[in-house]
Every structure is written in C-alpha cells, then in structure tokens.
Short mmCIF file of C-alpha atoms in Angstrom, two decimals:
data_model
loop_
_atom_site.label_atom_id
_atom_site.label_comp_id
_atom_site.label_asym_id
_atom_site.label_seq_id
_atom_site.Cartn_x
_atom_site.Cartn_y
_atom_site.Cartn_z
CA MET A 1 78.36 99.88 115.22
CA ASN A 2 81.83 99.74 116.71
CA GLU A 3 84.83 99.28 114.47
CA VAL A 4 87.50 96.83 115.55
CA PHE A 5 90.95 98.28 114.94
CA GLU A 6 93.87 95.91 114.59
CA ASN A 7 97.34 97.36 114.89
CA ASN A 8 99.22 94.89 112.74
CA GLY A 9 100.18 95.80 109.24
CA LEU A 10 100.27 98.83 107.06
CA VAL A 11 97.05 97.94 105.23
CA THR A 12 95.12 97.85 108.49
CA GLN A 13 96.56 101.21 109.54
CA LEU A 14 95.64 102.76 106.19
CA ARG A 15 92.14 101.29 106.42
CA ASN A 16 91.72 102.67 109.92
CA PHE A 17 92.95 106.08 108.78
CA TYR A 18 90.47 106.04 105.88
CA ILE A 19 87.59 105.02 108.15
CA SER A 20 88.43 107.76 110.63
CA ASN A 21 88.82 110.48 107.98
CA ARG A 22 86.50 109.30 105.20
CA LYS A 23 84.54 112.54 104.79
CA ALA A 24 87.62 114.76 104.71
CA ILE A 25 89.39 112.49 102.21
CA LEU A 26 86.35 112.41 99.92
CA VAL A 27 85.88 116.19 100.13
CA VAL A 28 89.54 116.80 99.27
CA LEU A 29 89.36 114.31 96.40
CA ALA A 30 86.16 115.88 95.02
CA LEU A 31 87.67 119.35 95.32
CA PHE A 32 90.81 118.23 93.49
CA ILE A 33 88.75 116.69 90.68
CA ALA A 34 86.61 119.84 90.41
CA ILE A 35 89.65 122.15 90.24
CA LEU A 36 91.37 119.93 87.69
CA SER A 37 88.21 119.80 85.56
CA PHE A 38 87.80 123.58 85.72
CA TYR A 39 91.43 124.09 84.72
CA LEU A 40 91.21 121.70 81.75
CA ILE A 41 87.89 123.11 80.52
CA ASN A 42 89.15 126.68 80.88
CA ASN A 43 92.31 125.87 78.90
CA GLN A 44 90.28 124.25 76.13
CA LEU A 45 87.90 127.22 75.91
CA THR A 46 90.82 129.66 75.82
CA LYS A 47 92.53 127.66 73.08
CA THR A 48 89.33 127.59 71.03
CA SER A 49 88.85 131.34 71.53
CA ASN A 50 92.42 132.07 70.47
CA GLU A 51 92.07 129.95 67.34
CA GLU A 52 88.86 131.74 66.36
CA ALA A 53 90.47 135.13 67.00
CA ALA A 54 93.45 134.15 64.84
CA LYS A 55 91.11 133.21 61.96
CA ILE A 56 89.29 136.53 62.21
CA TYR A 57 92.58 138.45 62.39
CA ASN A 58 93.99 136.62 59.36
CA GLN A 59 90.84 137.37 57.37
CA TRP A 60 91.07 141.02 58.39
CA LEU A 61 94.70 141.18 57.25
CA LYS A 62 93.78 139.69 53.86
CA THR A 63 90.97 142.21 53.32
CA ALA A 64 93.18 145.13 54.42
CA GLU A 65 95.68 144.49 51.63
#
C-alpha cells in the first residue's frame, strides 16, 4: 500500500518521519527502556546488598566488644 505524504504542517512531517523510521524508533525506544530498567534494578539490588552488609557488620562489631 502506498502512503500519501502531504507537505503541509509539522504534524504531517512528524508522522511521515515516524512512518519512514518506525522500526529504528521502536528499537531505540526499547533499548532505552531496557537500559533504564537494568540501571534501576541494579541500583536497588546494590542498595539492598549494602544494607544487609551493614547489618552484618554492625552485629559483628557488637559481638567483638
């Protein structure tokens, strides 16, 4: 099916750009979401690990006294 491209207006130009580059835009968006998710999950796991390590260290200090 042929797409009819009108050259009047910013919305039409943006729509035409999206239609022409749909796969690339979706891949970049999915990659961005995946990287952001990995970063947030990694930070949460690190924070949890650090909190658990602090508890163990504090208990060790109390028993060492």
